[in-house]
Coordinates of C-alpha atoms in Angstrom, one line a residue:
M1 CA 88.5 -19.3 -55.7
N2 CA 89.2 -17.2 -58.8
S3 CA 88.4 -13.6 -59.2
K4 CA 85.3 -14.2 -61.3
Q5 CA 83.7 -16.3 -58.5
F6 CA 84.7 -13.8 -55.9
G7 CA 83.1 -11.0 -57.9
K8 CA 79.8 -12.9 -58.1
I9 CA 79.7 -13.5 -54.4
L10 CA 80.4 -9.9 -53.7
I11 CA 77.6 -8.8 -55.9
I12 CA 75.2 -11.1 -54.2
V13 CA 76.2 -9.8 -50.7
L14 CA 75.8 -6.2 -51.9
V15 CA 72.3 -7.0 -53.3
I16 CA 71.2 -8.7 -50.1
G17 CA 72.6 -5.9 -47.9
G18 CA 70.9 -3.3 -50.0
I19 CA 67.5 -5.0 -49.8
G20 CA 67.9 -5.3 -46.0
F21 CA 68.8 -1.6 -45.7
F22 CA 65.8 -0.6 -47.8
L23 CA 63.4 -2.7 -45.8
N24 CA 64.7 -1.4 -42.5
K25 CA 64.5 2.2 -43.7
N26 CA 60.9 1.6 -44.9
R27 CA 59.9 0.1 -41.6
Q28 CA 61.3 3.0 -39.6
S29 CA 59.4 5.4 -41.7
D30 CA 56.2 3.6 -40.8
W31 CA 57.0 3.2 -37.1
R32 CA 59.6 5.5 -35.5
D33 CA 60.2 5.8 -31.8
S34 CA 60.4 9.3 -30.5
S35 CA 60.3 10.9 -27.1
A36 CA 59.5 14.3 -28.5
G37 CA 56.3 15.8 -27.1
A38 CA 56.1 13.7 -23.9
G39 CA 54.3 15.7 -21.3
D40 CA 52.5 17.9 -23.8
K41 CA 48.7 18.0 -23.9
V42 CA 47.2 15.7 -26.5
L43 CA 44.6 18.2 -27.7
G44 CA 46.5 21.4 -26.8
E45 CA 44.9 24.2 -24.8
F46 CA 41.2 24.5 -24.7
D47 CA 38.5 25.3 -22.1
A48 CA 36.2 22.4 -21.2
N49 CA 33.6 24.9 -20.1
E50 CA 33.0 25.9 -23.7
V51 CA 31.9 22.4 -24.6
A52 CA 28.2 22.2 -25.0
S53 CA 28.0 18.8 -26.7
L54 CA 29.8 15.5 -26.3
T55 CA 29.6 12.8 -28.9
I56 CA 31.0 9.3 -28.5
K57 CA 30.8 7.1 -31.6
T58 CA 31.8 3.5 -32.3
S59 CA 30.9 1.0 -35.1
E60 CA 28.2 -0.3 -32.8
G61 CA 26.4 2.9 -31.8
E62 CA 26.5 6.6 -30.9
L63 CA 25.9 8.6 -27.8
N64 CA 25.2 12.3 -27.6
V65 CA 25.2 14.3 -24.3
E66 CA 24.0 17.8 -24.7
K67 CA 23.8 20.8 -22.4
K68 CA 20.3 22.4 -22.4
D69 CA 19.3 25.2 -20.0
D70 CA 22.6 24.7 -18.2
R71 CA 21.8 21.1 -17.6
W72 CA 23.4 18.1 -19.2
T73 CA 20.9 15.7 -20.9
V74 CA 21.1 12.4 -22.9
K75 CA 19.8 12.8 -26.4
E76 CA 19.2 9.1 -26.9
R77 CA 16.9 9.2 -23.9
E78 CA 14.8 12.1 -25.1
G79 CA 16.6 14.7 -23.0
Y80 CA 16.6 12.7 -19.8
P81 CA 19.0 14.3 -17.3
A82 CA 22.6 13.1 -17.5
K83 CA 24.8 12.3 -14.6
F84 CA 26.7 15.5 -14.1
S85 CA 29.7 13.8 -12.4
S86 CA 30.2 11.4 -15.3
V87 CA 30.2 14.2 -17.9
F88 CA 32.4 16.5 -15.8
D89 CA 35.0 13.8 -15.1
F90 CA 35.2 12.8 -18.7
L91 CA 35.7 16.3 -20.0
R92 CA 38.3 17.0 -17.3
K93 CA 40.3 14.0 -18.4
V94 CA 40.2 15.0 -22.0
E95 CA 41.2 18.6 -21.2
E96 CA 44.2 17.5 -19.0
L97 CA 45.2 14.5 -21.2
K98 CA 49.0 14.4 -21.6
I99 CA 51.3 12.4 -23.9
V100 CA 53.3 9.6 -22.3
Q101 CA 54.9 8.4 -25.5
K102 CA 54.8 9.6 -29.1
E103 CA 55.3 7.3 -32.1
Q104 CA 55.5 8.2 -35.7
I105 CA 53.2 6.0 -37.7
G106 CA 51.9 5.3 -41.1
E107 CA 48.4 4.6 -42.1
S108 CA 49.2 1.0 -42.7
Q109 CA 49.5 0.6 -38.9
F110 CA 46.1 2.2 -38.1
A111 CA 44.2 -1.0 -38.2
R112 CA 46.7 -2.7 -35.9
M113 CA 46.5 0.1 -33.4
E114 CA 42.7 0.3 -33.8
V115 CA 42.7 4.0 -34.6
N116 CA 40.7 3.8 -37.8
E117 CA 37.5 5.9 -37.8
P118 CA 34.2 4.1 -36.7
G119 CA 32.7 2.1 -39.6
A120 CA 36.0 1.0 -41.0
D121 CA 36.3 -2.6 -42.1
A122 CA 39.1 -3.4 -39.6
G123 CA 40.7 -1.7 -36.6
A124 CA 37.9 0.8 -35.9
G125 CA 38.4 2.9 -32.8
T126 CA 36.1 5.1 -30.7
L127 CA 35.6 8.7 -31.9
V128 CA 35.3 11.5 -29.3
D129 CA 34.0 14.8 -30.6
L130 CA 33.6 17.9 -28.5
K131 CA 31.4 20.7 -29.9
S132 CA 30.5 24.2 -28.9
A133 CA 27.0 25.6 -28.4
S134 CA 26.9 26.6 -32.1
G135 CA 27.6 23.0 -33.1
E136 CA 31.2 23.7 -34.2
S137 CA 33.7 20.9 -33.5
L138 CA 36.2 22.1 -30.9
K139 CA 38.4 19.0 -30.4
T140 CA 38.4 15.5 -31.8
M141 CA 40.3 12.4 -31.1
I142 CA 40.1 8.6 -31.7
L143 CA 40.7 6.2 -28.9
G144 CA 42.5 3.1 -30.1
K145 CA 44.0 0.0 -28.7
E146 CA 44.6 -0.3 -24.9
Q147 CA 48.2 -0.6 -23.7
M148 CA 48.4 -3.8 -21.7
K149 CA 50.8 -4.8 -19.0
K150 CA 51.8 -8.4 -18.2
G151 CA 50.2 -9.6 -15.0
D152 CA 52.2 -10.7 -12.0
A153 CA 51.6 -14.2 -10.7
N154 CA 52.1 -12.8 -7.2
S155 CA 49.7 -10.0 -7.6
P156 CA 46.4 -10.1 -5.7
F157 CA 44.7 -9.4 -9.1
G158 CA 46.2 -12.6 -10.6
A159 CA 48.4 -13.1 -13.6
N160 CA 46.0 -11.6 -16.1
D161 CA 47.2 -8.7 -18.3
M162 CA 45.8 -5.3 -17.3
A163 CA 45.3 -2.1 -19.2
V164 CA 47.7 0.7 -18.1
G165 CA 47.0 3.2 -20.9
R166 CA 45.6 3.7 -24.4
W167 CA 46.8 4.7 -27.8
V168 CA 45.2 7.9 -29.2
L169 CA 45.1 9.5 -32.6
N170 CA 44.5 13.2 -33.2
P171 CA 42.9 13.3 -36.7
D172 CA 44.7 16.6 -37.3
D173 CA 48.0 14.8 -37.0
K174 CA 47.8 11.4 -38.6
E175 CA 51.5 10.9 -38.7
N176 CA 51.8 10.4 -35.0
I177 CA 50.1 8.1 -32.5
L178 CA 50.1 9.0 -28.9
L179 CA 50.2 6.8 -25.8
V180 CA 48.3 8.2 -22.8
S181 CA 47.9 6.9 -19.2
E182 CA 44.1 7.1 -19.3
T183 CA 42.2 4.0 -20.4
F184 CA 38.8 5.9 -20.9
S185 CA 36.8 2.8 -19.8
S186 CA 33.7 5.1 -19.5
A187 CA 33.8 6.1 -23.2
D188 CA 31.0 3.8 -24.3
T189 CA 27.8 4.4 -26.1
A190 CA 25.4 2.8 -23.6
A191 CA 23.0 5.6 -22.8
K192 CA 21.9 3.9 -19.6
D193 CA 25.4 4.4 -18.2
W194 CA 25.2 8.1 -18.7
V195 CA 21.7 9.0 -17.3
N196 CA 21.4 10.4 -13.8
K197 CA 20.3 7.5 -11.6
D198 CA 18.9 9.7 -8.7
F199 CA 15.3 8.7 -8.0
F200 CA 12.5 9.5 -5.7
G201 CA 12.2 8.1 -2.1
V202 CA 9.1 7.5 0.0
S203 CA 9.5 8.3 3.7
K204 CA 7.1 8.3 6.7
L205 CA 4.6 5.9 5.0
K206 CA 1.0 6.0 6.1
T207 CA -1.0 3.9 3.7
I208 CA -0.4 1.4 0.9
D209 CA -3.1 0.4 -1.5
V210 CA -2.5 -2.3 -4.2
V211 CA -4.9 -3.1 -7.0
S212 CA -3.9 -5.2 -10.0
S213 CA -5.9 -5.2 -13.2
S214 CA -6.7 -8.9 -12.7
N215 CA -7.5 -8.4 -9.0
E216 CA -4.8 -11.0 -8.3
F217 CA -3.0 -8.6 -6.0
T218 CA -5.5 -6.5 -4.1
W219 CA -4.9 -5.4 -0.5
N220 CA -4.3 -2.3 1.6
V221 CA -2.6 -1.6 4.9
V222 CA -2.6 1.4 7.2
R223 CA -0.4 2.8 10.0
E224 CA -1.9 4.9 12.8
A225 CA 1.4 6.6 13.6
E226 CA 4.8 7.1 12.2
G227 CA 6.9 3.9 12.6
G228 CA 3.8 2.0 13.9
D229 CA 2.8 -1.5 12.9
W230 CA 0.9 -2.1 9.7
K231 CA -2.7 -3.0 10.0
L232 CA -4.4 -5.0 7.2
Q233 CA -7.8 -3.5 6.2
G234 CA -10.9 -5.7 5.6
K235 CA -12.4 -8.8 7.2
T236 CA -10.5 -11.8 8.4
P237 CA -11.7 -15.0 6.8
A238 CA -13.2 -17.7 9.0
G239 CA -10.7 -20.0 10.6
K240 CA -7.8 -17.6 9.8
E241 CA -5.8 -15.0 11.7
I242 CA -3.4 -12.3 10.6
D243 CA 0.2 -13.5 10.4
S244 CA 2.0 -10.6 12.0
S245 CA 5.4 -11.7 10.6
K246 CA 4.2 -11.4 7.0
I247 CA 2.5 -8.0 7.7
S248 CA 5.7 -6.6 9.2
S249 CA 7.8 -7.9 6.3
I250 CA 6.1 -5.2 4.1
G251 CA 8.6 -2.7 5.7
N252 CA 9.1 0.5 3.9
P253 CA 8.8 -0.2 0.2
L254 CA 10.2 2.4 -2.3
G255 CA 12.2 4.0 0.5
S256 CA 15.2 4.3 -1.8
P257 CA 14.4 2.7 -5.2
S258 CA 16.6 2.6 -8.2
F259 CA 16.2 2.0 -11.9
Q260 CA 18.1 0.2 -14.6
D261 CA 17.2 2.4 -17.6
V262 CA 14.9 5.0 -19.1
I263 CA 12.5 3.6 -21.7
V264 CA 11.7 5.6 -24.8
G265 CA 9.8 4.9 -28.0
K266 CA 7.6 2.1 -26.7
K267 CA 3.8 1.9 -26.6
A268 CA 1.8 1.3 -23.5
E269 CA 0.5 -2.1 -24.8
D270 CA 4.1 -3.1 -25.3
T271 CA 5.1 -2.3 -21.8
G272 CA 1.9 -3.5 -20.1
L273 CA 1.3 -0.1 -18.6
D274 CA -2.1 0.0 -20.4
K275 CA -3.3 -2.6 -17.8
P276 CA -0.9 -2.1 -14.9
T277 CA -0.9 -3.0 -11.3
K278 CA -1.7 0.2 -9.5
I279 CA -0.1 1.1 -6.2
T280 CA -1.0 4.2 -4.2
L281 CA 1.2 5.3 -1.3
T282 CA 0.5 8.2 1.1
T283 CA 2.7 9.7 3.8
F284 CA 2.2 11.5 7.0
E285 CA 3.8 14.6 5.3
G286 CA 1.0 14.8 2.8
F287 CA 2.8 13.2 -0.2
K288 CA 1.1 10.8 -2.6
Y289 CA 2.8 8.4 -5.0
D290 CA 0.7 6.9 -7.7
V291 CA 2.7 4.0 -9.1
K292 CA 2.1 1.8 -12.2
V293 CA 3.9 -1.5 -12.8
G294 CA 3.7 -3.1 -16.2
K295 CA 5.0 -6.3 -17.8
Q296 CA 8.1 -8.2 -16.8
T297 CA 11.0 -8.4 -19.2
E298 CA 13.2 -11.4 -20.1
D299 CA 15.8 -10.1 -17.6
N300 CA 13.1 -10.1 -14.8
D301 CA 12.9 -6.3 -14.8
Y302 CA 9.6 -4.4 -14.8
Y303 CA 8.3 -1.4 -16.7
F304 CA 7.5 1.3 -14.1
Q305 CA 5.9 4.8 -13.9
V306 CA 5.4 7.1 -10.9
N307 CA 3.4 10.3 -10.4
V308 CA 4.3 12.4 -7.4
S309 CA 1.9 14.9 -5.8
A310 CA 1.6 16.5 -2.4
N311 CA -0.8 18.4 -0.1
I312 CA 1.7 20.2 2.2
D313 CA 0.2 21.9 5.3
K314 CA 1.6 25.4 5.3
K315 CA -0.1 26.6 8.5
R316 CA 1.3 25.5 11.9
T317 CA -1.1 24.6 14.6
P318 CA 0.2 26.0 18.0
G319 CA 0.5 23.5 20.9
K320 CA -1.9 23.6 23.8
D321 CA 0.7 24.7 26.4
E322 CA 2.9 26.6 24.0
K323 CA 4.8 29.5 25.5
E324 CA 5.0 32.9 23.8
E325 CA 8.8 33.0 23.9
D326 CA 8.9 29.7 21.9
K327 CA 6.5 30.8 19.2
A328 CA 9.0 32.5 17.0
K329 CA 11.4 29.6 17.1
L330 CA 8.7 27.0 16.4
D331 CA 7.4 29.1 13.5
Q332 CA 10.8 29.3 11.9
E333 CA 11.3 25.5 12.3
F334 CA 8.0 24.9 10.7
A335 CA 8.7 27.3 7.8
D336 CA 12.1 25.5 7.2
S337 CA 10.3 22.1 7.2
V338 CA 7.7 23.4 4.6
K339 CA 10.5 24.7 2.4
K340 CA 12.3 21.3 2.4
L341 CA 9.0 19.5 1.5
E342 CA 8.4 21.9 -1.4
E343 CA 11.9 21.3 -2.7
K344 CA 11.4 17.6 -2.4
L345 CA 8.2 17.8 -4.3
A346 CA 9.7 19.9 -7.1
K347 CA 12.6 17.4 -7.4
E348 CA 10.5 14.3 -7.5
Q349 CA 7.9 15.6 -9.9
V350 CA 10.6 15.6 -12.6
F351 CA 10.1 11.8 -12.7
N352 CA 6.4 12.0 -13.5
K353 CA 6.7 12.0 -17.3
W354 CA 9.1 9.1 -17.8
T355 CA 8.9 5.3 -18.1
Y356 CA 11.6 3.3 -16.2
L357 CA 12.9 -0.2 -16.1
V358 CA 13.3 -1.3 -12.5
S359 CA 14.6 -4.5 -11.0
K360 CA 12.3 -7.2 -9.6
W361 CA 13.2 -6.7 -6.0
T362 CA 12.1 -3.0 -6.2
V363 CA 8.5 -4.0 -6.7
D364 CA 8.4 -7.6 -5.5
S365 CA 7.0 -6.7 -2.1
F366 CA 3.7 -5.5 -3.7
F367 CA 3.0 -8.7 -5.6
K368 CA 1.2 -10.4 -2.7
Q369 CA -2.3 -11.8 -2.5
R370 CA -4.4 -10.7 0.4
S371 CA -4.6 -14.4 1.6
D372 CA -0.8 -14.4 1.9
F373 CA -1.1 -12.3 5.1
F374 CA -3.2 -14.9 6.9
K375 CA -2.4 -18.2 8.7
D376 CA -4.6 -20.9 10.1
Q377 CA -6.2 -19.9 13.4
E378 CA -4.7 -21.6 16.4
A379 CA -6.9 -23.2 19.1
K380 CA -7.2 -21.0 22.2
K381 CA -5.9 -22.6 25.4
D382 CA -7.7 -22.2 28.8
D383 CA -5.0 -21.4 31.3
A384 CA -7.1 -22.4 34.3
S385 CA -7.9 -25.9 32.9
V386 CA -4.2 -26.4 32.1
S387 CA -2.9 -25.5 35.5
I388 CA -5.3 -27.5 37.7
P389 CA -6.1 -30.8 35.9
N390 CA -5.6 -34.0 37.9
T391 CA -4.4 -32.0 40.9
P392 CA -6.3 -32.8 44.2
T393 CA -7.8 -29.8 45.9
P394 CA -6.3 -29.4 49.4
L395 CA -8.6 -29.4 52.4
L396 CA -6.8 -26.4 53.9
P397 CA -4.9 -23.5 52.4
P398 CA -1.2 -24.3 51.8
S399 CA -0.1 -21.5 54.2
I400 CA -2.0 -23.2 57.1
T401 CA -1.4 -26.9 56.6
P402 CA 2.3 -26.9 57.8
P403 CA 1.7 -25.4 61.3
P404 CA -1.0 -27.9 62.5
P405 CA 1.3 -30.8 63.1
V406 CA 3.6 -28.8 65.4
P407 CA 1.0 -27.9 68.0
T408 CA -0.7 -31.2 68.0
G409 CA 2.7 -32.9 68.5
N410 CA 3.4 -30.6 71.4
N411 CA 0.2 -31.4 73.1
A412 CA 0.7 -35.1 72.5
K413 CA 4.2 -34.8 74.1
A414 CA 2.9 -32.9 77.1
T415 CA 0.3 -35.4 77.9
P416 CA 2.5 -38.5 78.1
A417 CA 3.9 -37.1 81.3
T418 CA 0.6 -37.7 83.0
K419 CA -0.9 -40.3 80.7
G420 CA 1.4 -42.9 79.4
T421 CA -1.4 -44.6 77.6
E422 CA -1.3 -42.0 74.9
T423 CA 2.2 -42.8 73.7
K424 CA 0.8 -43.4 70.2
A425 CA 0.1 -39.7 69.8
D426 CA 3.7 -39.2 70.8
T427 CA 5.0 -41.2 67.9
K428 CA 3.3 -39.0 65.3
P429 CA 5.0 -35.7 66.3
A430 CA 8.3 -37.5 66.5
V431 CA 8.0 -38.2 62.8
T432 CA 7.1 -34.6 61.8
K433 CA 9.8 -33.1 59.5
T434 CA 10.2 -29.8 61.2
P435 CA 13.8 -28.5 60.8
P436 CA 13.3 -25.8 63.4
A437 CA 13.1 -28.4 66.2
P438 CA 16.9 -28.8 66.8
K439 CA 17.6 -25.1 66.6
S440 CA 15.3 -24.3 69.6
T441 CA 17.0 -26.8 72.0
P442 CA 19.2 -24.2 73.7
K443 CA 16.2 -22.4 75.3
P444 CA 14.8 -25.0 77.8
S445 CA 16.4 -23.4 80.8
A446 CA 14.7 -20.0 80.2
T447 CA 11.2 -21.5 80.0
K448 CA 11.3 -24.5 82.3
A449 CA 8.7 -23.1 84.7
P450 CA 6.0 -22.2 82.2
A451 CA 6.4 -25.4 80.3
P452 CA 4.6 -27.7 82.8
K453 CA 1.9 -25.2 83.5
K454 CA 0.6 -25.0 80.0
P455 CA 0.1 -28.7 79.3
A456 CA -1.4 -29.2 82.7
A457 CA -4.0 -26.5 82.0
K458 CA -4.9 -27.9 78.6
K459 CA -5.3 -31.6 79.3
P460 CA -8.4 -31.8 77.1
A461 CA -6.2 -30.8 74.1
P462 CA -4.7 -34.2 73.5
K463 CA -8.1 -35.8 73.2
K464 CA -8.8 -33.9 70.0
P465 CA -5.7 -35.0 68.1
A466 CA -6.1 -38.5 69.3
T467 CA -8.8 -39.1 66.8
K468 CA -7.8 -38.4 63.1
Q469 CA -11.2 -36.9 62.3
G470 CA -11.0 -34.4 65.1
S471 CA -7.5 -33.2 63.9
A472 CA -8.9 -32.2 60.6
K473 CA -11.8 -30.2 62.0
A474 CA -9.7 -28.5 64.6
A475 CA -7.2 -27.3 62.1
P476 CA -8.5 -23.7 61.9
K477 CA -7.9 -23.2 65.7
K478 CA -4.3 -24.5 65.5
P479 CA -2.7 -21.1 64.8
E480 CA -3.6 -20.1 68.5
A481 CA -2.0 -23.3 69.8
K482 CA 1.0 -22.5 67.7
K483 CA 1.6 -19.2 69.5
E484 CA 1.3 -20.8 73.0
T485 CA 3.4 -23.9 72.4
T486 CA 5.9 -23.0 69.8
K487 CA 8.7 -22.9 72.3
P488 CA 7.8 -26.2 74.1
A489 CA 7.4 -27.9 70.8
A490 CA 11.0 -27.1 70.0
K491 CA 12.3 -28.1 73.4
K492 CA 10.8 -31.6 73.8
P493 CA 11.6 -33.3 70.5
E494 CA 15.2 -33.7 71.7
S495 CA 14.5 -34.5 75.4
K496 CA 13.2 -37.9 76.3
P497 CA 9.5 -38.0 77.0
K498 CA 10.0 -39.5 80.5
A499 CA 12.5 -36.8 81.6
A500 CA 10.3 -33.9 80.7
P501 CA 8.0 -34.0 83.8
K502 CA 10.9 -34.4 86.3
K503 CA 12.5 -31.0 85.5
P504 CA 9.5 -28.9 86.8
A505 CA 9.4 -31.0 90.0
E506 CA 12.9 -30.0 91.0
N507 CA 12.1 -26.3 90.5

């Protein structure tokens, strides 16, 4: 290689090296890593209590939350109360927001980091503007791209990437982009997510009256006492009876209702509230809720209005046996109860002027026809006719029928000693299934003497049982025979009939 060729190669290397150095320097000017400022507050020092207005703006929409009469409201919902906790948490995060990482950046990188102002052709971010009561802008920032972290396959959340922070741009310092640990997921412009979702609640229900404009749903129920069963009012159709399970399923509607959104700027004919289903609910505490339910939306929600009123009893009626020493305590308890009811009324009357969007399940229990509470009447069953059919009526009461065989058998056994011709009567008592017979065998010695005297004195007795017809008629008198011959009856079933007369002869 001659010197001329070497010189050319050297020149080429120097040119390429120079170009690389220039490009690298230019890139560093656009994006330069720096740890300076880490731990500092993004927006510097400011008092969040001075903020009277919060604006969140994106390319898709805008949200304005304003403080009026010391109460946060949502401008896009015609001043409907905002959820205080949501506003407070957001302002606290902004006030305490600290830098995790600071990068020097050029405007050419704005789109990639999504920190361009809303409305930009590409890479538009979310503008947050905090204003004072006079309308002056206190602090502003643009929320950009989320900082993602690779998911772990062993994580319970799966291997999906997750947001661990967000890039933020302070418009007053466009040379630096800041990484913060907050993601600000709540920084959206959906007004329904910022309104206060607290709602009224019906307790101690007494009556429900439902009337639809088309009379499709028309019925009313009443309770006689708190917690009692519902009673459907009106006549019961012929051949029908009230289905208690369907009545009890009414439960306590609107006990803790909720709503999806507050509706503004729509006419009554658009919402169906010009021809609504009207529902009137009254309570044992004197409250009255006049509810209107309009059309159903494509999402199966319903337009809804409520008007709350009350007739609170402010005078206590003393009990019949009330003691004088208890009067002051009871009066105070009653006064406290009245105060709570008045506070409840004031709180719930705030909802009177608004139109809401509620879910289907909130009002579904009212959409019933009166006929839905009935079922076909069941045939009544006669208990007497069911228990006796095809059962023969006994000649004697059950309590008396068992004893008669015992005395008749005893008499029949006593007579064979004198009359062997009546051995047939002896066979019948032998067949009698009386378990007490074997248990009484140990007592013959104590009653040997009276045993022969009684059968001898009552010789005519065997004649009556000898005939089957006579035994049936003599049945009522057999309890007396039972008392006299219960012991002999137990003795002689085990002894042979021929040996029975010999024992008294020896004595």
